[in-house]
Coordinates of C-alpha atoms and ligand atoms in Angstrom, one line a residue:
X1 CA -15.6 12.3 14.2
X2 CA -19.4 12.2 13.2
X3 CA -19.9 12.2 9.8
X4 CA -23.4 13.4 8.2
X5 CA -23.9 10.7 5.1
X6 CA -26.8 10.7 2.8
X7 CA -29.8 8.2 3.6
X8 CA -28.8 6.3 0.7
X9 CA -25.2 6.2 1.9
X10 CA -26.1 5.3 5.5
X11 CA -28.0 2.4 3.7
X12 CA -24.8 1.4 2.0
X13 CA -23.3 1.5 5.0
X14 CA -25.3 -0.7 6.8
X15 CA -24.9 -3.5 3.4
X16 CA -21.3 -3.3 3.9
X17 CA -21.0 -3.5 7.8
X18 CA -23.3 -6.5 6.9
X19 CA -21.1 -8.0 4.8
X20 CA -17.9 -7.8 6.4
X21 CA -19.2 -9.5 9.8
X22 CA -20.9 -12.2 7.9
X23 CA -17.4 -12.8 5.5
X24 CA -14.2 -11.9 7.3
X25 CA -12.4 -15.6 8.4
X26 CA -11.3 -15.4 11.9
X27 CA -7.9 -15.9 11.4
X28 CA -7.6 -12.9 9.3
X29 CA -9.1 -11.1 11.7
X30 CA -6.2 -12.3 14.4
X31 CA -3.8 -10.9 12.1
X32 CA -4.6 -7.9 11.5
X33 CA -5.3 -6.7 15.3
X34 CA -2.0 -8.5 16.2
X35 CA 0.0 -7.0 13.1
X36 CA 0.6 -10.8 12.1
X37 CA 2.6 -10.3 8.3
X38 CA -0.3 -12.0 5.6
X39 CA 1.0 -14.5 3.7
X40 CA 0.5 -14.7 -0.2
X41 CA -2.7 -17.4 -0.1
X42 CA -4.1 -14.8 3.0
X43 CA -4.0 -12.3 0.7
X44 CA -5.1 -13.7 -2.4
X45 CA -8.0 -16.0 -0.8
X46 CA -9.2 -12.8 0.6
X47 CA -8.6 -10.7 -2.4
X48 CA -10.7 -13.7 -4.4
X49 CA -13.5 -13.6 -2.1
X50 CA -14.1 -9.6 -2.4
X51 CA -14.1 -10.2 -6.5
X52 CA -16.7 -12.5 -6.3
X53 CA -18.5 -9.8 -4.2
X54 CA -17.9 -7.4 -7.0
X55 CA -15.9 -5.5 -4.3
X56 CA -12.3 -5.5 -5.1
X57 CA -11.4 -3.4 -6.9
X58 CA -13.2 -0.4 -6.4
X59 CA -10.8 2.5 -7.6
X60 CA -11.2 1.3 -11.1
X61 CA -14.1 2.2 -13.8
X62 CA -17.0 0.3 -14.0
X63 CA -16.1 -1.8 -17.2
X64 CA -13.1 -2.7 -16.2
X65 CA -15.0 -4.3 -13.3
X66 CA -15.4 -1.6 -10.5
X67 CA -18.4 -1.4 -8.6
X68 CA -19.3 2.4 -9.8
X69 CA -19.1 3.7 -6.3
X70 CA -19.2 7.1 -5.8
X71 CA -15.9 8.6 -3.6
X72 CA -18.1 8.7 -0.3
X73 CA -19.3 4.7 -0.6
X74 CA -15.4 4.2 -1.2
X75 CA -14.4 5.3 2.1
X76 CA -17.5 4.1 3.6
X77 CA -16.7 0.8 2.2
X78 CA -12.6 1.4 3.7
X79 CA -14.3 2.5 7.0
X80 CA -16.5 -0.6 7.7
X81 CA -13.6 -3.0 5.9
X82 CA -11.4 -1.8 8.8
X83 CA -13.9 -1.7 11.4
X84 CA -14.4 -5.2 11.1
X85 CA -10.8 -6.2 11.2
X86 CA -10.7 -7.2 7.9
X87 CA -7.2 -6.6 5.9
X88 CA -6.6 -4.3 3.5
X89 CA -4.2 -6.8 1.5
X90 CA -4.7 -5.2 -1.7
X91 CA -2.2 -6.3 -4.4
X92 CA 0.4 -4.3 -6.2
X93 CA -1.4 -4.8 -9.4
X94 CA -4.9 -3.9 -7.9
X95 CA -3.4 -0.4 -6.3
X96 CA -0.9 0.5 -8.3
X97 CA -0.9 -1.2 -12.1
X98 CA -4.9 -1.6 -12.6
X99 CA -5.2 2.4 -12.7
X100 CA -1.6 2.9 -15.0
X101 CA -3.1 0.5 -17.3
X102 CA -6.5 2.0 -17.4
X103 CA -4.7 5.3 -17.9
X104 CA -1.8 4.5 -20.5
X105 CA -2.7 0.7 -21.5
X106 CA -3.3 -0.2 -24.9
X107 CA -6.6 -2.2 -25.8
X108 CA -4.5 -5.6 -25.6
X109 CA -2.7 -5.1 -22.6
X110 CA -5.8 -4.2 -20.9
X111 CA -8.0 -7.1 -22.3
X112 CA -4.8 -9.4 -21.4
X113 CA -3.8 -8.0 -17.4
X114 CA -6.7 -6.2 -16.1
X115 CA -8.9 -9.3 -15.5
X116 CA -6.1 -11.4 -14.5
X117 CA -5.4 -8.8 -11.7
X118 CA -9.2 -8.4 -10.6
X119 CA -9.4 -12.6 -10.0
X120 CA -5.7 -13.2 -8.1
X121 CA -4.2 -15.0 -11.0
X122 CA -1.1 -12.8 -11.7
X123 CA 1.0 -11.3 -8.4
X124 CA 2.5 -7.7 -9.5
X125 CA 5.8 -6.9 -8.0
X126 CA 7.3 -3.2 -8.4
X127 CA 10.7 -2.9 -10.0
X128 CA 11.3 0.7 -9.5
X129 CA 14.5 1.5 -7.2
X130 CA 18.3 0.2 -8.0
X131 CA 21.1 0.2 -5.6
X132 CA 22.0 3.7 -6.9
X133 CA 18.6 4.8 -7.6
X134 CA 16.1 5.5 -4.8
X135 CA 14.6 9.1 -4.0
X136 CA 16.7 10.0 -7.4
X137 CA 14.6 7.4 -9.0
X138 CA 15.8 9.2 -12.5
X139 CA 19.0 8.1 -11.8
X140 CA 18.2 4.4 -12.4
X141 CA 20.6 2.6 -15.0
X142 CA 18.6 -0.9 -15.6
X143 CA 19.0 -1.1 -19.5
X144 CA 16.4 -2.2 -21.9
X145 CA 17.9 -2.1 -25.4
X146 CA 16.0 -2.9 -28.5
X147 CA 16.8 -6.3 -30.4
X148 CA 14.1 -7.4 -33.3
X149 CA 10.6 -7.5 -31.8
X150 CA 12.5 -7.8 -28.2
X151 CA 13.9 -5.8 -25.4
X152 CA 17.0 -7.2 -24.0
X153 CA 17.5 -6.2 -20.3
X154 CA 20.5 -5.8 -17.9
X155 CA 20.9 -4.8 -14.4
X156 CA 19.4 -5.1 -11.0
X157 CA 16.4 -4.3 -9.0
X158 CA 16.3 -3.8 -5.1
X159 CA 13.7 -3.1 -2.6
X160 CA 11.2 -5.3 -4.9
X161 CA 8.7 -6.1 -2.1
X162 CA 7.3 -9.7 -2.7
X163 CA 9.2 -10.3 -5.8
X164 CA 9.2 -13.9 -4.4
X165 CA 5.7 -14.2 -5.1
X166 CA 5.3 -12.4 -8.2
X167 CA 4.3 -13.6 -11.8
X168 CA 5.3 -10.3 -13.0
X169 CA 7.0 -7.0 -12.6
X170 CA 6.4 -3.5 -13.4
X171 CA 9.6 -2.0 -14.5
X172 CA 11.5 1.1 -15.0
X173 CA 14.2 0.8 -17.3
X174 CA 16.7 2.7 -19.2
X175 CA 15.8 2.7 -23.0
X176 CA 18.1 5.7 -23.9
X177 CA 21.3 7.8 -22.1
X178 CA 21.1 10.6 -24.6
X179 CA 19.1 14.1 -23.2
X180 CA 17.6 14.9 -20.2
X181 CA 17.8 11.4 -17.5
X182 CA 14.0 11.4 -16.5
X183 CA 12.9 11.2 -21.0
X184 CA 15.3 7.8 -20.9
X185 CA 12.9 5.8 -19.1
X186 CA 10.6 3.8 -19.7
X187 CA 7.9 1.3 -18.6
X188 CA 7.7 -2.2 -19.3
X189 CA 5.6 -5.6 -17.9
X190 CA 8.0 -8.6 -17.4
X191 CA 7.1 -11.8 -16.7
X192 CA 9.2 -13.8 -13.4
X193 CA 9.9 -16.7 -15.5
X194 CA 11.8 -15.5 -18.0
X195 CA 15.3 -16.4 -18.2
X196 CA 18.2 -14.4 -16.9
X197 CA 16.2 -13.1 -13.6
X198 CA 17.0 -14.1 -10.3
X199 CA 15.5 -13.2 -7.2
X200 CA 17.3 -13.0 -3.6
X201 CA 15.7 -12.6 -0.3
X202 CA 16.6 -9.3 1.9
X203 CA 15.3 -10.5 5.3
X204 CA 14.1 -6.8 6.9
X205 CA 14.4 -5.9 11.1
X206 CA 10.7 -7.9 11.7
X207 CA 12.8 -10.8 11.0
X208 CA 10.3 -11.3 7.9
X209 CA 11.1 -12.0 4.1
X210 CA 9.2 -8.9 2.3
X211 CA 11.8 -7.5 0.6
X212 CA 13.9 -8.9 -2.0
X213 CA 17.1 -7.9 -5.1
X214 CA 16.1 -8.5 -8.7
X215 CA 19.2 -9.4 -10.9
X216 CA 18.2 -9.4 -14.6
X217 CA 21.3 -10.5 -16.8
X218 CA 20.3 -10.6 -20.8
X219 CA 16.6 -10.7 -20.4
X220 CA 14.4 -10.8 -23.4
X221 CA 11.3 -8.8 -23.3
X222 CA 8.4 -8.5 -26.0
X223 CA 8.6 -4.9 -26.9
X224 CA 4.8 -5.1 -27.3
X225 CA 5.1 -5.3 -23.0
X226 CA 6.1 -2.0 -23.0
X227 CA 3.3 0.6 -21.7
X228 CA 2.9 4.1 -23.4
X229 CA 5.6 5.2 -25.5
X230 CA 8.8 4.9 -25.5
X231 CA 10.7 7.4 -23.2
X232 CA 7.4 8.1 -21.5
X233 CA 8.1 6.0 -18.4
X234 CA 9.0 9.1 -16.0
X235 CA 4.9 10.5 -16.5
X236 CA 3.5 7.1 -15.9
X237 CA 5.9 6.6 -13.0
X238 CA 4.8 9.8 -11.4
X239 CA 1.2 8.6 -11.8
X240 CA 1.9 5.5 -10.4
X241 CA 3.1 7.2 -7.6
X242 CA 0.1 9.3 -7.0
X243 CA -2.2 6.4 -6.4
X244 CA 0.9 4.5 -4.1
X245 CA 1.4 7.1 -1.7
X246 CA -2.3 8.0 -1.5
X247 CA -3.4 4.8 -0.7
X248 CA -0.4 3.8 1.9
X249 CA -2.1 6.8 4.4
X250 CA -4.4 4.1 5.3
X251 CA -6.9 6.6 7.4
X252 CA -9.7 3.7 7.9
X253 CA -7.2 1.6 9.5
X254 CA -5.5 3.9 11.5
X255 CA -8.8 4.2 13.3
X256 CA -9.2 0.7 14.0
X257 CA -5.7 0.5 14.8
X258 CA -6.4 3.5 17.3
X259 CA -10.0 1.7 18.6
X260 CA -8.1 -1.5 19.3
X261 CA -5.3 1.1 21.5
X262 CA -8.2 2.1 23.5
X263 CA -9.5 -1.3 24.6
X264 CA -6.0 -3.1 25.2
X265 CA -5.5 0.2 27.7
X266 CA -8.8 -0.4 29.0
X267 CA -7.9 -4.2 29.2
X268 CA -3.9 -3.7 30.6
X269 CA -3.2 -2.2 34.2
X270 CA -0.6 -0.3 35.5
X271 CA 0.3 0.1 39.8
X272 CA -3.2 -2.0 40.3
X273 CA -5.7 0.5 37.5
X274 CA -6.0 -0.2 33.9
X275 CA -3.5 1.7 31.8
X276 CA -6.9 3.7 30.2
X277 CA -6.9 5.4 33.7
X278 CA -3.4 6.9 33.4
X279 CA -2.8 10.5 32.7
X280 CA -0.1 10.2 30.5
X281 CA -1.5 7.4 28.8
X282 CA -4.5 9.2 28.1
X283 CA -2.8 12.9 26.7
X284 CA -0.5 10.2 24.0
X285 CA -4.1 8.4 22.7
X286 CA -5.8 12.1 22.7
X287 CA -2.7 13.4 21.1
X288 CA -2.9 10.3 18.3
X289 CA -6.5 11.1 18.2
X290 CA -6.1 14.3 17.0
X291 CA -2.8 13.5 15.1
X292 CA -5.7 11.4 13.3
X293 CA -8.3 13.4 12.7
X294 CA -5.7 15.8 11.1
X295 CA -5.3 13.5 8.6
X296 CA -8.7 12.0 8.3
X297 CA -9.9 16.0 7.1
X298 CA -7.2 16.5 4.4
X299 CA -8.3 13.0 3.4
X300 CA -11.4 14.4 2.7
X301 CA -10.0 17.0 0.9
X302 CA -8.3 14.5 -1.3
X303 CA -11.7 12.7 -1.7
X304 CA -13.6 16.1 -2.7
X305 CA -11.2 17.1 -5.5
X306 CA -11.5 13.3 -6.6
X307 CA -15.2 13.3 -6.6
X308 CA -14.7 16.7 -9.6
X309 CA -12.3 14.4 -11.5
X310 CA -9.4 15.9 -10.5
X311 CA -6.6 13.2 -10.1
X312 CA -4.4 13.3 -6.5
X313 CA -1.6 15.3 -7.2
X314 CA 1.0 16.7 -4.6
X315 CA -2.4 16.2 -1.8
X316 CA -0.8 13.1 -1.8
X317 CA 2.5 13.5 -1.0
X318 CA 0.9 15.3 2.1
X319 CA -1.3 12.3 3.2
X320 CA 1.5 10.0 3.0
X321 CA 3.5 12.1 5.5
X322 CA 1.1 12.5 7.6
X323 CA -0.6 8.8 7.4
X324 CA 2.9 7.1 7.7
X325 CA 3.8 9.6 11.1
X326 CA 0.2 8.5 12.7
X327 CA 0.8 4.9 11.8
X328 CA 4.4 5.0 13.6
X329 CA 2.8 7.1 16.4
X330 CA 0.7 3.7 17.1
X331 CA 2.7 1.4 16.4
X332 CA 5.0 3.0 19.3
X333 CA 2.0 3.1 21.4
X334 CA 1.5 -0.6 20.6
X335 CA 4.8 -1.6 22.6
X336 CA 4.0 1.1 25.4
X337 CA 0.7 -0.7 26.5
X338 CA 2.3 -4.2 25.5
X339 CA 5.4 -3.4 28.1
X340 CA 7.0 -6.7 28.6
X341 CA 4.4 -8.9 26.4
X342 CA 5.6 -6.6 23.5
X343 CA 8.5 -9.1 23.3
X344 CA 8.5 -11.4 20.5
X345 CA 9.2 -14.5 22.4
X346 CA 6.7 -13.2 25.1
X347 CA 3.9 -16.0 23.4
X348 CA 0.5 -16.2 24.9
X349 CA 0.4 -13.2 27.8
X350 CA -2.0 -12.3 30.6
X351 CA -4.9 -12.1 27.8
X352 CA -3.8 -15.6 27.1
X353 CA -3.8 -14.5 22.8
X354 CA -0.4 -13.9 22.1
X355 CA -2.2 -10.6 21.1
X356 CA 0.8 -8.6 21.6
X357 CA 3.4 -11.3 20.1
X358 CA 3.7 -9.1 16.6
X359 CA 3.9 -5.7 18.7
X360 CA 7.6 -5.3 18.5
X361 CA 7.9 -6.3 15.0
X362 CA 5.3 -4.5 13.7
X363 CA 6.7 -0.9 15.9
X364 CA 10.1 -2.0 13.9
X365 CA 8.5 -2.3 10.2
X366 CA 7.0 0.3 10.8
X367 CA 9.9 2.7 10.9
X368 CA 10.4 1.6 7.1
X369 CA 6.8 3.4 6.0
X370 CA 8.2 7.0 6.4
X371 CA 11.0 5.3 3.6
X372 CA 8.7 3.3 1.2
X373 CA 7.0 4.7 -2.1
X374 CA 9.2 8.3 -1.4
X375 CA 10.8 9.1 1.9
X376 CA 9.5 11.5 4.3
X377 CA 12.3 14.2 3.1
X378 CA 11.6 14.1 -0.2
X379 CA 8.0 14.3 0.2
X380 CA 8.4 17.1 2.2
X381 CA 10.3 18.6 -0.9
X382 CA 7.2 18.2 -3.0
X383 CA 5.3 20.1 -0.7
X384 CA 7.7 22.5 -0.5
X385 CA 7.8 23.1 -4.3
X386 CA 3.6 23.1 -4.5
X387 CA 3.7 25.5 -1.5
X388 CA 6.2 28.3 -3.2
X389 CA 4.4 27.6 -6.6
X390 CA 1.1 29.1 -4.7
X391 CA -0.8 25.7 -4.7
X392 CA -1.5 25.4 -1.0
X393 CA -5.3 25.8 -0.7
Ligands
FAD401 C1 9.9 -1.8 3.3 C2 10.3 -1.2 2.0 C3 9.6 -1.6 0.8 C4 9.9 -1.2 -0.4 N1 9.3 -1.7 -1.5 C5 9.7 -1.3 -2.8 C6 9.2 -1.9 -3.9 O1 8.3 -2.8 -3.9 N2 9.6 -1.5 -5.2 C7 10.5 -0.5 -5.3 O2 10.9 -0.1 -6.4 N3 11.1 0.1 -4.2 C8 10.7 -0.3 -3.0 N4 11.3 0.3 -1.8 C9 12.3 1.3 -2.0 C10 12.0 2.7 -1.6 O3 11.1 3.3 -2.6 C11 13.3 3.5 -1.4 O4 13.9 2.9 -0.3 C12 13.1 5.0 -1.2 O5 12.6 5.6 -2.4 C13 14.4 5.7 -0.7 O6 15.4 5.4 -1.5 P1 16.8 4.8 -1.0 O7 16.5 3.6 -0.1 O8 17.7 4.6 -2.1 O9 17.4 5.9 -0.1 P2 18.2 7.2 -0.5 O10 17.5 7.8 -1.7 O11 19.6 6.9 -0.7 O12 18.0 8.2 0.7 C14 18.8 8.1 1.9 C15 18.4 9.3 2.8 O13 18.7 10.5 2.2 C16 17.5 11.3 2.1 N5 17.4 12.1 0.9 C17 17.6 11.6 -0.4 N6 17.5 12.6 -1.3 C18 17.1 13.7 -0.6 C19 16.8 15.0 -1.0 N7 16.8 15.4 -2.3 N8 16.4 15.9 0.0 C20 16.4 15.6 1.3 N9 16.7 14.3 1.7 C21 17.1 13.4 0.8 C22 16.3 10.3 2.2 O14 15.2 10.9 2.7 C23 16.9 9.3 3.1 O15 16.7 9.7 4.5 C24 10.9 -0.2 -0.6 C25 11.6 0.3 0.6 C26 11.3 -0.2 1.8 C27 12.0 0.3 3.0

């Protein structure tokens, strides 16, 4: 899809492309066409390198170190990042804490965490769901009870994606049973190294260690870690939320994803022609095309009510559904054009890159994205409720 930018914003564009060719290492490059899982250094040498560009992170206000850009040069700036091949690899706290602390933060916490974030020198984890609390995140029964100038916490954590690499977590706890479930929660910053936490690996279907169980028996936490009020842990949650599920639809890299489809068709034959040529090869990529461009138009409806101020509300429960199917549409179309080379233990292949060695996996993670930060069903509830309240637009 053609977009019209502005002079000013074609010039932009051109800065960026710049950039990104110039910048982006080679061998994150190779991962991200292959689907290759970034390790922590990957990510944090890359996230490093965009800081000292003054180009990490670029959702947050300008004095807390974003770059001022407007909407438009954001998804410009997504656009050519993907183009290029460059990861997204944006941190926990970058995404998901930088904006909650903005928002709800008190002066000290943000003078303490937000710069820490911005240069890689803390690694956010998200302690949200429990064994018995998931899509009814209200349910969760993590206690934080209050002892002096301290928290003392006890309970257990599951799900925690990269908790083996984090400094700290973001928490949901439990700071009171009395009332309604959802005003007993609350929201506190723990550090990894206090006593009392453990951390044990869940190895997921890619065969990779992402996911983890946090136990936490009689740890103390400085009350002072505690963001907002008291009981005020649900709102901030929600928020939280808002900016998660907006930013896992990943548009600008489904596009690349999608452009790098078309050439390994082009590049793969089937009974003597490349794959490209095959009718039903073609009507599944024009079919994920337009699957695509679906979702890159009510991104720009998000985009436009962001550019008035407005924060993503329910939108984004719809972009996440719709992102996460695309992704999983391409990822399946991955291991279609791979055939046989899709196998894991398939190394180097008739392109002699091993570029279809992470195919499988990735089509198998994948399947997790329609569970991850709200499950398709329960997003689908959300729209539901907006839709009956009249807020379909
Ligand atoms: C790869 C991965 C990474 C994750 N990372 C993190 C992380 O870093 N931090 C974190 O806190 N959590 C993380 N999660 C957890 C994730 O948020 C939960 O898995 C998710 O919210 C679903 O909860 P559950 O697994 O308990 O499933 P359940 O809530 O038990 O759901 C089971 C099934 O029932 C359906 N269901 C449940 N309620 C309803 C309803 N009301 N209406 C219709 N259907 C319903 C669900 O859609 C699902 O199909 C991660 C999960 C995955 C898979």
């Amino acid at each position: 899809m053609d977009i019209d930018f502005s002079p000013e914003d074609r010039a932009f564009q051109q800065e960026v492309r710049a950039w990104f060719k110039a910048h982006t290492p080679a061998e994150l490059k190779r991962k991200t066409v292959t689907g290759e899982m970034l390790q922590k250094d990957d990510i944090v040498q890359w996230q490093r390198r965009l800081d000292t560009q003054g180009w990490l992170v670029t959702g947050w206000p300008k004095e807390h170190g974003g770059p001022g850009w407007t909407p438009t040069q954001r998804y410009i700036f997504d656009l050519e990042r993907a183009a290029a091949s460059a990861p997204v690899g944006l941190s926990m706290g970058v995404i998901m804490l930088g904006p909650v602390l903005v928002a709800f933060g008190t002066p000290e916490q943000k003078a303490q965490y937000l710069p820490r974030i911005r240069r890689c020198e803390d690694w956010w984890c998200q302690g949200y769901s429990e064994p018995g609390a998931g899509s009814d995140l209200a349910s969760l029964k993590t206690t934080a009870v209050a002892d002096g100038d301290d928290y003392i916490l006890n309970g257990s954590k599951i799900w925690t994606t990269y908790a083996h690499w984090a400094t700290h977590m973001f928490c949901l706890v439990r700071t009171s049973s009395t009332g309604k479930k959802q005003e007993g929660i609350s929201f506190l910053l723990i550090e990894m190294d206090r006593a009392g936490i453990e951390v044990k690996p869940i190895v997921s279907i890619d065969g990779e260690h992402h996911l983890n169980q946090v136990f936490l028996t009689d740890v103390r936490v400085p009350r002072k870690n505690l963001v907002g009020r008291e009981g005020q842990g649900w709102d901030i949650a929600k928020y939280l939320l808002t900016h998660e599920r907006t930013s896992i639809a990943g548009v600008a890299d489904c596009k690349a994803h999608l452009a790098n489809l078309y050439t390994a068709a082009g590049e793969r034959r089937s009974g003597g022609r490349p794959l490209a040529e095959d009718g039903a090869m073609r009507l599944k990529l024009a079919r994920a095309e337009i699957e695509l461009m679906a979702l890159e138009y009510t991104n720009f409806r998000v985009l436009a009510d962001t550019a008035t101020g407005k924060a993503p509300g329910p939108e984004s429960s719809l972009l996440k559904t719709m992102g996460t199917a695309v992704q999983q549409t391409l990822s399946e179309l991955d291991v279609e054009i791979a055939a046989e080379m899709a196998w894991p233990w398939h190394e180097g292949g008739e392109l002699g890159h091993g570029r279809y060695a992470h195919a499988m996996p990735r089509y198998c993670f994948s399947r997790a994205a329609t569970i991850y930060g709200g499950s398709d069903e329960v997003q689908k509830n959300v729209l539901a409720k907006m839709l009956l309240a009249g807020g379909a637009r």
